[in-house]
Coordinates of C-alpha atoms in Angstrom, one line a residue:
X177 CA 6.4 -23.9 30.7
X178 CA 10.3 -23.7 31.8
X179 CA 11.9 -23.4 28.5
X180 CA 15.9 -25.5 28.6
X181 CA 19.0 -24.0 28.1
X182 CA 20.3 -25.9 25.3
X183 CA 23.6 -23.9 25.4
X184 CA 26.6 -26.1 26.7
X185 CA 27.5 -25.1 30.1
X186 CA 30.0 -25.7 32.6
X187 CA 30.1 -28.8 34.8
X188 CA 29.3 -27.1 37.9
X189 CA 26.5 -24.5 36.5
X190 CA 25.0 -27.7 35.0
X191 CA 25.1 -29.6 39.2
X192 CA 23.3 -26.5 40.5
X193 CA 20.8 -26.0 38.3
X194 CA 19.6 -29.9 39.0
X195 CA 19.8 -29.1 42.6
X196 CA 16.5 -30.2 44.3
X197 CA 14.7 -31.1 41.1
X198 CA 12.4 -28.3 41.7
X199 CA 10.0 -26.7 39.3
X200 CA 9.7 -23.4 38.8
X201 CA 8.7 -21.6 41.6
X202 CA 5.4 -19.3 40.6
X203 CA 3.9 -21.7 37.6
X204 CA 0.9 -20.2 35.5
X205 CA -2.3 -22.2 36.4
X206 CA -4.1 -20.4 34.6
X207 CA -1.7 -21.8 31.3
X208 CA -3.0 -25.0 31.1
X209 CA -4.6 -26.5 27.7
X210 CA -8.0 -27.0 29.4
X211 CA -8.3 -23.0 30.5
X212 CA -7.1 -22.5 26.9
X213 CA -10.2 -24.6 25.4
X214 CA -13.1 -23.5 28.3
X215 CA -11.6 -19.4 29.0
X216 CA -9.4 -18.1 25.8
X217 CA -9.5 -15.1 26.8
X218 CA -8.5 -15.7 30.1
X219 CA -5.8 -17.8 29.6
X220 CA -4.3 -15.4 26.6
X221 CA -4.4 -12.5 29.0
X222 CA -2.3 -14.5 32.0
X223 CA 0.7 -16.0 29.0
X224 CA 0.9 -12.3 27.1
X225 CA 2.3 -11.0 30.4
X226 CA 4.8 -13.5 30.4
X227 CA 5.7 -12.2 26.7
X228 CA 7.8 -8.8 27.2
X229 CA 5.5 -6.7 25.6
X230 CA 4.8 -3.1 26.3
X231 CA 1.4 -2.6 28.2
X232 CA -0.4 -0.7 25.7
X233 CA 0.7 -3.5 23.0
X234 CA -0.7 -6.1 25.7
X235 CA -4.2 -4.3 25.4
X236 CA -4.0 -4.2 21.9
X237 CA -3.5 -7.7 21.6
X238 CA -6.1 -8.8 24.2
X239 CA -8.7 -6.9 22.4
X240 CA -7.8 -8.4 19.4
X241 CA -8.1 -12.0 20.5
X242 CA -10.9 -11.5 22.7
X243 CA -13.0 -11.0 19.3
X244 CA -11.5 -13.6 17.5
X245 CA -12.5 -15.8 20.2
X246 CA -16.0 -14.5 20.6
X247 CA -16.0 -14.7 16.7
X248 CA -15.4 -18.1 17.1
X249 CA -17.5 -19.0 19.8
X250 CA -20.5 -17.5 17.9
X251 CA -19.3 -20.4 15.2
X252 CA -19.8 -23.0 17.8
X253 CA -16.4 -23.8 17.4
X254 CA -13.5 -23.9 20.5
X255 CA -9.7 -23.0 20.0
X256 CA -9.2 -27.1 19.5
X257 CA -11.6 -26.7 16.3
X258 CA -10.0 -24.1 14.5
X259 CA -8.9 -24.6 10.8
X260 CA -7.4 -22.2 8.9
X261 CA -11.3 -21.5 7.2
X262 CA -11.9 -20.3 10.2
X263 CA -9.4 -17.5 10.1
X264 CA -9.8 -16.6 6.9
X265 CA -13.4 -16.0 7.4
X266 CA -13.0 -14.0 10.8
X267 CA -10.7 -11.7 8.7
X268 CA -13.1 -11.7 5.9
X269 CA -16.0 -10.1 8.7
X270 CA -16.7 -7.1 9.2
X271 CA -15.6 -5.0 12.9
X272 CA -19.2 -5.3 14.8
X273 CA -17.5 -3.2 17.0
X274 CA -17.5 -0.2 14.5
X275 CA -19.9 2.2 13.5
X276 CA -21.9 0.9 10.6
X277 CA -20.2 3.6 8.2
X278 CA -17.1 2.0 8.6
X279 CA -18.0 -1.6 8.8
X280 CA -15.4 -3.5 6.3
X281 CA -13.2 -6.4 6.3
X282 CA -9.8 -5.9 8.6
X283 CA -7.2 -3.9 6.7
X284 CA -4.1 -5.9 5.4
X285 CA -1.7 -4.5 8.5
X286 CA -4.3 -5.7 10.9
X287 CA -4.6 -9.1 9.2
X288 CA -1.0 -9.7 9.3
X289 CA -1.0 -8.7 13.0
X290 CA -3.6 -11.5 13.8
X291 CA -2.3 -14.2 11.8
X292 CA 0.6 -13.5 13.7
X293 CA -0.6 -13.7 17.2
X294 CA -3.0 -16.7 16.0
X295 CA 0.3 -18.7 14.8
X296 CA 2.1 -17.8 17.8
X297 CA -0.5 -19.2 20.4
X298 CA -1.6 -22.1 18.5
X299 CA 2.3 -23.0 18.3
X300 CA 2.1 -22.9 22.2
X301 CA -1.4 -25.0 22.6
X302 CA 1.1 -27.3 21.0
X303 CA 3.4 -27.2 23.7
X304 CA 0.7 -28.0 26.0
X305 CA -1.0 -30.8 24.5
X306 CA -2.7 -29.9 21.7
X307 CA -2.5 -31.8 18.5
X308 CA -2.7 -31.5 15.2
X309 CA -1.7 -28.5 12.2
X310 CA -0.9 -25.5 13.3
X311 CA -3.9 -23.2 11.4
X312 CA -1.9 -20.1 11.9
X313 CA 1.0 -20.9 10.3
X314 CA -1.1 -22.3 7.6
X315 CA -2.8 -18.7 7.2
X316 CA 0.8 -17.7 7.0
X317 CA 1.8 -20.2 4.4
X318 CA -1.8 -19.6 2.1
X319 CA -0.9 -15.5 2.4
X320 CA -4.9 -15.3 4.0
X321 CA -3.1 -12.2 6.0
X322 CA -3.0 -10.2 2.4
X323 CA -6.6 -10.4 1.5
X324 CA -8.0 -10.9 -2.2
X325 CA -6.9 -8.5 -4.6
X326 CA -8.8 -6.0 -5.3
X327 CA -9.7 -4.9 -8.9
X328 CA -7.6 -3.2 -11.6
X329 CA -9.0 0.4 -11.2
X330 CA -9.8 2.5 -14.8
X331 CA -11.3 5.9 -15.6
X332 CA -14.6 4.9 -16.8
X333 CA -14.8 6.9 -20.9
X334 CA -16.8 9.4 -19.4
X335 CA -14.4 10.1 -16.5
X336 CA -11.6 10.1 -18.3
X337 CA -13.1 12.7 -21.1
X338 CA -14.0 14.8 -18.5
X339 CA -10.3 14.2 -16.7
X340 CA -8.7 15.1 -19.8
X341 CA -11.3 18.1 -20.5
X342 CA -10.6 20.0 -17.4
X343 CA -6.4 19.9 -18.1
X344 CA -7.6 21.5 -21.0
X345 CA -10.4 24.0 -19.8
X346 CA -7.9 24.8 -17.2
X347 CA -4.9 25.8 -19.3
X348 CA -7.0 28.0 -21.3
X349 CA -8.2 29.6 -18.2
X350 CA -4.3 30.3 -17.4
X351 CA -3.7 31.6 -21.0
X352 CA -7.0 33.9 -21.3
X353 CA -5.9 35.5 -17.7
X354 CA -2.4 35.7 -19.2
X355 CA -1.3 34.6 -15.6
X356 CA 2.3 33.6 -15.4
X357 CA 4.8 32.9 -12.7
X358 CA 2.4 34.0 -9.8
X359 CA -0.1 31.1 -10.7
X360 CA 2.9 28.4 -10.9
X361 CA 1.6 25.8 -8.7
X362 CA -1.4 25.6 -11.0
X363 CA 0.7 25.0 -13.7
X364 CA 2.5 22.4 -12.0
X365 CA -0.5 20.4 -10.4
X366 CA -1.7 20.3 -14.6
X367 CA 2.0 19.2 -15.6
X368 CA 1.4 16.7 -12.7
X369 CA -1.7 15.3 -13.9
X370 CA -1.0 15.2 -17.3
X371 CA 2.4 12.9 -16.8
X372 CA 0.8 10.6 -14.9
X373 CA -2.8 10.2 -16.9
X374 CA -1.0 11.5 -20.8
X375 CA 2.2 10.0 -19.7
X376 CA 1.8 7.0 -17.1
X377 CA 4.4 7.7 -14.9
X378 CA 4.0 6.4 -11.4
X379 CA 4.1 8.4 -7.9
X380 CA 7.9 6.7 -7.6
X381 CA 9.0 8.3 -11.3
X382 CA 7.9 11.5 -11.0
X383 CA 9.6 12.8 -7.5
X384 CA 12.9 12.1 -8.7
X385 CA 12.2 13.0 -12.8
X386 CA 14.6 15.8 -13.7
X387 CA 15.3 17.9 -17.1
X388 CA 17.2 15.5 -18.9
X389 CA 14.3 13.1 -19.5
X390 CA 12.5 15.4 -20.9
X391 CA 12.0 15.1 -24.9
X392 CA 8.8 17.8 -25.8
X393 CA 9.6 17.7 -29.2
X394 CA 9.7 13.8 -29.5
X395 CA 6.2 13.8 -26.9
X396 CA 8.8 11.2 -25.2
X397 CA 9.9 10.9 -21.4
X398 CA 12.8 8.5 -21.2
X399 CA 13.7 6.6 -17.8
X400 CA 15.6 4.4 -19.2
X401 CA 18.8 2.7 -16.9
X402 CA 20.9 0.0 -18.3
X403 CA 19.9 -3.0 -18.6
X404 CA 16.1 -1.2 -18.5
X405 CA 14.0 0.9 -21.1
X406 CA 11.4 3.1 -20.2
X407 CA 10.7 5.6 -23.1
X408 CA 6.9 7.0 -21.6
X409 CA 5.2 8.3 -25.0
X410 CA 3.5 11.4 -24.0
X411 CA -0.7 11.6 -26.0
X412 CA -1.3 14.5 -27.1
X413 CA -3.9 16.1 -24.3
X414 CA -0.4 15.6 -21.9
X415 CA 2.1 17.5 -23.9
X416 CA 0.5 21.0 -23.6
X417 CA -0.2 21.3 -19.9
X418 CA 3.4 19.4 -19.1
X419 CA 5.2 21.8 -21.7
X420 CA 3.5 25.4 -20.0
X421 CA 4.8 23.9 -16.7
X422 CA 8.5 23.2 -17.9
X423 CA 8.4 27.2 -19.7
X424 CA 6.8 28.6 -16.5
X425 CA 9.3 26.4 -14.5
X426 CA 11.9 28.1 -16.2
X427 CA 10.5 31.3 -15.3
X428 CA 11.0 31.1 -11.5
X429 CA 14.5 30.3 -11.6
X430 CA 15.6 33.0 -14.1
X431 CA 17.7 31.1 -16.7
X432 CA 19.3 27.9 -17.8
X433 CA 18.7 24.9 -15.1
X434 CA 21.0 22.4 -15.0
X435 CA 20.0 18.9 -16.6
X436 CA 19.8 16.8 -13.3
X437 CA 17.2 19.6 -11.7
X438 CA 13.8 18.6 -10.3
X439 CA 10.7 18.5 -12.9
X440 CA 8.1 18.9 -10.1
X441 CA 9.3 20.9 -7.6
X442 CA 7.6 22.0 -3.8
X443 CA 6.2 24.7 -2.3
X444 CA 9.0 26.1 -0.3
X445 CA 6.8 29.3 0.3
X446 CA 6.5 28.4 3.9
X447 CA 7.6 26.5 7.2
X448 CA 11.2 27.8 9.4
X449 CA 14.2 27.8 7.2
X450 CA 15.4 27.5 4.1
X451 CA 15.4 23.3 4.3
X452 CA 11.8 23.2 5.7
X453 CA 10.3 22.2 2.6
X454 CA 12.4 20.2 0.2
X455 CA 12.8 21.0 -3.7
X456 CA 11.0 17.7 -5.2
X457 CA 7.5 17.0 -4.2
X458 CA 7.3 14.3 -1.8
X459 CA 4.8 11.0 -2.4
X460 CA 2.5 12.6 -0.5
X461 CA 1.7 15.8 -2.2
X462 CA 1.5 14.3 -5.6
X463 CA -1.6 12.3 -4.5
X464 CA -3.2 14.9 -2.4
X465 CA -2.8 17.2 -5.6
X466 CA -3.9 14.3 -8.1
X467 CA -7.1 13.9 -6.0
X468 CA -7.5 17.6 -6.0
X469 CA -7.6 17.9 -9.3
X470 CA -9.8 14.8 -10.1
X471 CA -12.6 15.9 -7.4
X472 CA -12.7 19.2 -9.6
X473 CA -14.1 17.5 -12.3
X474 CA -16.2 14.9 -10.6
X475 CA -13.8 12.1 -10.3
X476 CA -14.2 11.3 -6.1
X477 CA -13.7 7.6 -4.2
X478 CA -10.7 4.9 -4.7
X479 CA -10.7 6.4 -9.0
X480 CA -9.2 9.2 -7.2
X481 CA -5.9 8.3 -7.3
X482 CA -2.3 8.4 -9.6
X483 CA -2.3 5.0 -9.8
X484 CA -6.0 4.6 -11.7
X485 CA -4.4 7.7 -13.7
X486 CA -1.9 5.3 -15.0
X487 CA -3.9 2.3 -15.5
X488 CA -6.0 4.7 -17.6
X489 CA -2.9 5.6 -19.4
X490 CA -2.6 2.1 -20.1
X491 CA -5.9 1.8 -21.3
X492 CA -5.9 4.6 -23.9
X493 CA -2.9 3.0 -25.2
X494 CA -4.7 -0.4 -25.6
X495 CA -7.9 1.5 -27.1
X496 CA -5.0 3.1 -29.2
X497 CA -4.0 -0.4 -30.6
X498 CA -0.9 -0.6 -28.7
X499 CA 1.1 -3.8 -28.9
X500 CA 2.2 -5.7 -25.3
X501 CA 5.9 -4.4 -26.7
X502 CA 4.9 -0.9 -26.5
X503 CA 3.1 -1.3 -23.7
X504 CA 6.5 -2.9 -21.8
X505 CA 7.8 -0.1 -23.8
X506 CA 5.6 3.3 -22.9
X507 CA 5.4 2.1 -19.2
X508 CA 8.5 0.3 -18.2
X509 CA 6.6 -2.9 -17.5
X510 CA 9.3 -5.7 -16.4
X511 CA 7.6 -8.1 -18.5
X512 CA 5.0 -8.5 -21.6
X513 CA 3.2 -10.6 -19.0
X514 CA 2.3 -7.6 -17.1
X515 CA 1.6 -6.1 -20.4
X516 CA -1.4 -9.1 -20.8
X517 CA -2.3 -8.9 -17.2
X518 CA -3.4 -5.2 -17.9
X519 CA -5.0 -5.8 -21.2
X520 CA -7.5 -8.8 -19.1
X521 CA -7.9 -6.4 -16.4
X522 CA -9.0 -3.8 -18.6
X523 CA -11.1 -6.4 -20.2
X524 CA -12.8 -6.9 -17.4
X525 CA -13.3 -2.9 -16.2
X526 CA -15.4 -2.5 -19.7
X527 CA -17.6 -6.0 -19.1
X528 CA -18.6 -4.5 -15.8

């Protein structure tokens, strides 16, 4: 369908372009609400081209559509029947297209991407004819794209003993060998664990934690920013492993550091030049050494991650008698809110 220039033009520009009343001069039969309703597919294929995408996106999308459609069809349901129920169950389906290992619902990117495309070409079955509420841009409104949340994730007690066993078992193992320097990413990868499971910090806190917020004789790591406290109280399994790290950290540099340098720093041991690797650790690493750690002492699947670390953090704290203040306090929550939210999440964790 000829879209119109609502731009003001000039007199003559406006004369020619009436000239002959013609229509345009190659019209899309196959984009026509009936094709729409009896070949989707079809008539998706023939407007997409008309859309400026890339070709490879173009076979992306195609693909995509194709099995919402043939989703649909299997529902007994046309284009002209579609409710936003309908998408959010489609989503909510597992790929018959993949193996059976890796049947699941659509990840949240690939959601997005449909609800998208869906909004988009019911917008234009509009334009041709069709009536009624646009169920894609519902989707859009009702957030069906992000999916339902998926549970708070804890250290069960007997994960979490054996978590907190192995910084331990581990350290010893470093002291009986009397390994030093040479054995410094070990040290690290236990300071690591032990701020974010004996200390909550988050991925986000700890590549940019440096010197100065460190209080080992207090057990205290303070974040705080104006307007914003964050004082993380260290338990007591934590301060060990994180206080070898900070003496052996020391070590490699050969004296005083000043206050703003890295806590964690990388392996610069490799890769061309002297800025191949940078000096903090990047997002990346931390979880790749978190989960190394945590498959060591049997901790595997979505547990394995910083994030549960912390939530266990928060959970020892609760088990500890911690107040929602403290909590706000220890973790640099935004609001005592959150602070609740964890405590019923947590709740929940030990009911199942």
């Amino acid at each position: 369908m000829e879209k119109k220039n609502l731009s003001p033009a000039p007199a003559a520009q406006y004369a020619i372009k009436r000239q002959g009343g013609q229509e345009a001069a190659n019209p899309d039969l196959l984009d026509a609400l009936p094709v729409w309703l009896d070949s989707p597919a079809i008539a998706y294929g023939s407007w997409l081209a008309g859309q400026g995408y890339a070709e490879s996106t173009q076979t992306v999308y195609i693909a995509m559509f194709s099995r919402f459609c043939q989703w649909l069809g299997e529902s007994g349901k046309r284009l002209d029947q579609c409710d936003k129920v309908d998408i959010r169950l489609f989503l909510d389906a597992a790929n018959p297209n993949l193996p059976e290992s890796r049947q699941k619902a659509q990840a949240s990117r690939q959601r997005r991407q449909y609800v998208i495309q869906l909004e988009r070409v019911f917008a234009h079955l509009g334009s041709l004819g069709l009536g009624g509420i646009n169920p894609g841009r519902q989707a859009g409104y009702e957030k069906i794209a992000r999916g339902a949340d998926k549970p708070t994730r804890f250290l069960t007690r007997e994960e979490c003993d054996r978590a907190i066993g192995g910084l331990q078992e581990a350290l010893e193992s470093l002291t009986e060998a009397g390994a030093g320097v040479e054995e410094w990413l070990t040290y690290r990868d236990l300071g690591l664990v032990g701020a974010i499971l004996g200390g909550g910090l988050k991925v986000s806190h700890l590549d940019r934690l440096t010197l100065n917020c460190m209080d080992m004789e207090e057990g205290r790591i303070d974040l705080s920013l104006e307007g914003y406290t964050h004082r993380a109280r260290l338990l007591p399994f934590a301060v060990e492993p994180i206080a070898a790290w900070l003496s052996i950290h020391g070590q490699l540099h050969g004296g005083e550091l000043p206050p703003n340098h890295p806590v964690f720093r990388a392996d610069r041991s490799s890769g061309f030049g002297r800025t191949a690797k940078t000096v903090t650790l990047h997002a990346s690493s931390i979880h790749r050494r978190t989960q190394r750690f945590l498959e060591s002492v049997g901790v595997t699947g979505d547990r394995a991650s910083p994030q549960t670390l912390r939530n266990t953090y928060a959970a020892l704290l609760i088990d500890g008698g911690a107040s929602d203040e403290e909590l706000v306090d220890f973790m640099g929550l935004k609001a005592s809110l959150t602070a609740q939210r964890l405590r019923q999440a947590y709740a929940r964790s030990k009911a199942a």
